[in-house]
């Protein structure tokens, strides 16, 4: 039996991850594969509990390193309990965020730097990583405006614009690596979705 493929969707708040996550999962199913949709931080009982802490606005003393370690604690559980077993049984996994968010938010936004994140990535994940990363890119102001309409601001969404500018820049700088695709999320939805569909075709062939 062939193993499944691991796809992640990334980007700053308000870029339209949820809508496009549905498209990705529908496309994978239409191509004839089983699909599991998950998210980070979260995806397991432990991960969802860690997520609550991470998003809680009352946790206003959390240090950047504590934040990074909690992200990876949730991720360690997620990979072993959910992602790897699914891939091993041939199921494709689509995750709303993964390690690239740690590079962008903790490495860039919190200014821990990419080396600190890379070190943990190696220790926790070894060589394991996504087969395809889709980064949705949008002007920060436009994204935050969209995000604020959907829900009340959590601990991250309460950050200032400069924080998100650093997050966006870190995402863009990662998008040149092999297996990465940067998608312009400012285009009309239909065009964004056509572009994502084209990217996915590569994996189906
Ligand atoms: P998410 O639910 O995807 O937020 P949204 O739907 O608002 O885009 O993710 C929760 C928050 O966690 C988001 O603000 C980004 C942050 N995050 C990190 O800072 N580092 C990480 O490694 C991950 C996975 C998420």
Short mmCIF file of C-alpha atoms in Angstrom, two decimals, residues 16-202:
data_model
loop_
_atom_site.label_atom_id
_atom_site.label_comp_id
_atom_site.label_asym_id
_atom_site.label_seq_id
_atom_site.Cartn_x
_atom_site.Cartn_y
_atom_site.Cartn_z
CA UNK A 16 -8.82 32.66 3.65
CA UNK A 17 -7.26 29.48 4.98
CA UNK A 18 -10.57 27.88 6.02
CA UNK A 19 -12.28 28.33 2.64
CA UNK A 20 -9.26 27.03 0.78
CA UNK A 21 -8.73 24.17 3.20
CA UNK A 22 -12.13 22.88 2.14
CA UNK A 23 -11.17 23.14 -1.52
CA UNK A 24 -7.95 21.19 -0.91
CA UNK A 25 -9.75 18.45 0.99
CA UNK A 26 -12.49 18.21 -1.69
CA UNK A 27 -9.89 18.01 -4.46
CA UNK A 28 -7.94 15.25 -2.72
CA UNK A 29 -11.16 13.26 -2.24
CA UNK A 30 -12.15 13.82 -5.87
CA UNK A 31 -8.76 12.46 -6.92
CA UNK A 32 -9.73 9.22 -5.15
CA UNK A 33 -7.84 9.40 -1.87
CA UNK A 34 -9.00 9.23 1.74
CA UNK A 35 -8.38 12.53 3.47
CA UNK A 36 -7.99 13.68 7.04
CA UNK A 37 -8.29 17.39 7.83
CA UNK A 38 -6.59 18.64 10.97
CA UNK A 39 -5.13 21.81 12.49
CA UNK A 40 -2.33 23.26 14.57
CA UNK A 41 -2.00 24.06 17.33
CA UNK A 42 -4.42 21.21 18.05
CA UNK A 43 -5.42 18.03 16.28
CA UNK A 44 -5.31 15.82 19.40
CA UNK A 45 -6.92 16.07 22.86
CA UNK A 46 -3.60 17.16 24.31
CA UNK A 47 -2.96 19.58 21.43
CA UNK A 48 -6.39 21.20 21.75
CA UNK A 49 -5.75 21.78 25.48
CA UNK A 50 -2.39 23.35 24.67
CA UNK A 51 -4.12 25.46 22.01
CA UNK A 52 -6.48 26.90 24.62
CA UNK A 53 -3.49 28.09 26.66
CA UNK A 54 -1.74 29.49 23.58
CA UNK A 55 -4.75 31.53 22.43
CA UNK A 56 -5.83 32.70 25.91
CA UNK A 57 -5.48 36.47 26.18
CA UNK A 58 -5.05 36.15 29.96
CA UNK A 59 -1.70 34.42 29.34
CA UNK A 60 -0.04 37.78 28.89
CA UNK A 61 3.30 36.82 30.49
CA UNK A 62 4.13 33.94 28.12
CA UNK A 63 7.72 34.21 26.87
CA UNK A 64 8.45 33.65 23.14
CA UNK A 65 10.45 30.51 23.99
CA UNK A 66 7.65 29.09 26.17
CA UNK A 67 5.27 29.78 23.28
CA UNK A 68 7.55 28.03 20.79
CA UNK A 69 7.95 25.00 23.06
CA UNK A 70 4.19 24.70 23.56
CA UNK A 71 3.70 24.81 19.78
CA UNK A 72 6.18 21.96 19.42
CA UNK A 73 4.73 20.01 22.36
CA UNK A 74 1.36 20.03 20.62
CA UNK A 75 3.05 19.20 17.29
CA UNK A 76 5.03 16.25 18.73
CA UNK A 77 1.77 14.67 19.90
CA UNK A 78 -0.06 15.52 16.68
CA UNK A 79 2.58 13.95 14.42
CA UNK A 80 2.89 10.68 16.36
CA UNK A 81 -0.75 10.22 17.35
CA UNK A 82 -2.52 11.40 14.19
CA UNK A 83 -0.46 12.43 11.16
CA UNK A 84 2.06 9.59 10.77
CA UNK A 85 -0.48 6.78 11.41
CA UNK A 86 -2.86 8.31 8.84
CA UNK A 87 -0.15 8.63 6.20
CA UNK A 88 0.97 5.06 6.90
CA UNK A 89 -2.51 3.70 6.14
CA UNK A 90 -2.61 5.63 2.85
CA UNK A 91 -4.75 8.54 4.03
CA UNK A 92 -3.78 12.02 2.84
CA UNK A 93 -3.48 14.62 5.59
CA UNK A 94 -4.37 18.29 5.14
CA UNK A 95 -3.36 20.53 8.03
CA UNK A 96 -4.44 24.09 8.77
CA UNK A 97 -0.91 25.31 9.76
CA UNK A 98 2.21 23.31 10.72
CA UNK A 99 5.90 24.07 11.40
CA UNK A 100 6.06 26.96 8.92
CA UNK A 101 3.76 28.88 11.27
CA UNK A 102 6.38 28.47 14.00
CA UNK A 103 9.04 29.89 11.66
CA UNK A 104 6.71 32.78 10.80
CA UNK A 105 5.13 33.63 14.19
CA UNK A 106 7.78 32.61 16.74
CA UNK A 107 10.86 32.91 14.49
CA UNK A 108 9.70 36.07 12.69
CA UNK A 109 6.88 37.67 14.68
CA UNK A 110 8.42 37.04 18.13
CA UNK A 111 11.93 37.46 16.69
CA UNK A 112 13.37 34.20 18.03
CA UNK A 113 15.01 33.70 14.63
CA UNK A 114 14.81 30.75 12.27
CA UNK A 115 17.78 28.91 13.85
CA UNK A 116 15.94 28.43 17.17
CA UNK A 117 12.97 26.97 15.31
CA UNK A 118 15.13 24.80 13.03
CA UNK A 119 16.88 23.27 16.03
CA UNK A 120 13.59 22.18 17.61
CA UNK A 121 12.21 21.05 14.29
CA UNK A 122 15.18 18.70 13.86
CA UNK A 123 14.91 17.38 17.41
CA UNK A 124 11.13 16.87 17.41
CA UNK A 125 10.44 15.93 13.79
CA UNK A 126 13.75 14.65 12.41
CA UNK A 127 13.31 14.63 8.63
CA UNK A 128 9.53 14.54 8.77
CA UNK A 129 7.69 17.37 7.01
CA UNK A 130 4.96 18.20 4.52
CA UNK A 131 5.08 17.06 0.88
CA UNK A 132 3.46 20.34 -0.14
CA UNK A 133 3.11 23.71 1.60
CA UNK A 134 0.65 26.28 0.26
CA UNK A 135 1.25 29.75 1.67
CA UNK A 136 -1.57 32.22 1.12
CA UNK A 137 -0.20 35.74 0.94
CA UNK A 138 -2.16 38.93 1.53
CA UNK A 139 -1.58 42.51 2.66
CA UNK A 140 -1.55 42.44 6.50
CA UNK A 141 -4.11 45.21 6.94
CA UNK A 142 -6.57 43.52 4.57
CA UNK A 143 -6.11 40.18 6.35
CA UNK A 144 -6.64 41.62 9.83
CA UNK A 145 -9.77 43.41 8.65
CA UNK A 146 -11.17 40.11 7.31
CA UNK A 147 -10.16 38.18 10.47
CA UNK A 148 -11.76 40.68 12.84
CA UNK A 149 -15.11 40.15 11.09
CA UNK A 150 -15.04 36.40 11.75
CA UNK A 151 -14.33 36.25 15.49
CA UNK A 152 -13.17 38.14 18.55
CA UNK A 153 -9.38 38.68 18.68
CA UNK A 154 -7.37 35.94 20.46
CA UNK A 155 -3.87 36.36 21.99
CA UNK A 156 -2.17 36.44 18.57
CA UNK A 157 -4.78 38.56 16.80
CA UNK A 158 -4.32 41.21 19.51
CA UNK A 159 -0.72 41.85 18.32
CA UNK A 160 0.21 45.06 16.52
CA UNK A 161 0.56 45.38 12.74
CA UNK A 162 4.40 45.28 12.85
CA UNK A 163 4.21 41.78 14.37
CA UNK A 164 2.13 40.53 11.44
CA UNK A 165 4.40 42.27 8.93
CA UNK A 166 7.29 40.20 10.35
CA UNK A 167 5.13 37.05 10.21
CA UNK A 168 4.24 37.72 6.57
CA UNK A 169 7.86 38.43 5.61
CA UNK A 170 8.98 35.15 7.22
CA UNK A 171 6.31 33.20 5.29
CA UNK A 172 7.36 34.85 2.02
CA UNK A 173 11.04 34.09 2.64
CA UNK A 174 10.25 30.40 3.24
CA UNK A 175 8.17 30.13 0.08
CA UNK A 176 11.22 29.85 -2.19
CA UNK A 177 12.12 26.38 -0.83
CA UNK A 178 11.28 23.29 -2.91
CA UNK A 179 7.77 22.00 -2.21
CA UNK A 180 6.52 25.49 -1.33
CA UNK A 181 3.98 27.54 -3.26
CA UNK A 182 3.08 31.16 -2.58
CA UNK A 183 -0.46 32.00 -3.64
CA UNK A 184 -1.69 35.58 -4.00
CA UNK A 185 -4.77 35.68 -1.75
CA UNK A 186 -5.71 39.20 -2.90
CA UNK A 187 -6.97 37.79 -6.22
CA UNK A 188 -10.68 37.00 -6.61
CA UNK A 189 -11.50 33.71 -4.83
CA UNK A 190 -12.15 31.88 -8.10
CA UNK A 191 -8.61 32.69 -9.31
CA UNK A 192 -7.06 31.74 -5.96
CA UNK A 193 -8.85 28.40 -6.20
CA UNK A 194 -7.78 27.81 -9.81
CA UNK A 195 -4.17 28.41 -8.75
CA UNK A 196 -4.46 26.00 -5.82
CA UNK A 197 -6.06 23.35 -8.04
CA UNK A 198 -3.15 23.65 -10.49
CA UNK A 199 -0.62 23.23 -7.66
CA UNK A 200 -2.44 20.13 -6.36
CA UNK A 201 -2.41 18.47 -9.79
CA UNK A 202 1.38 18.11 -9.46
#
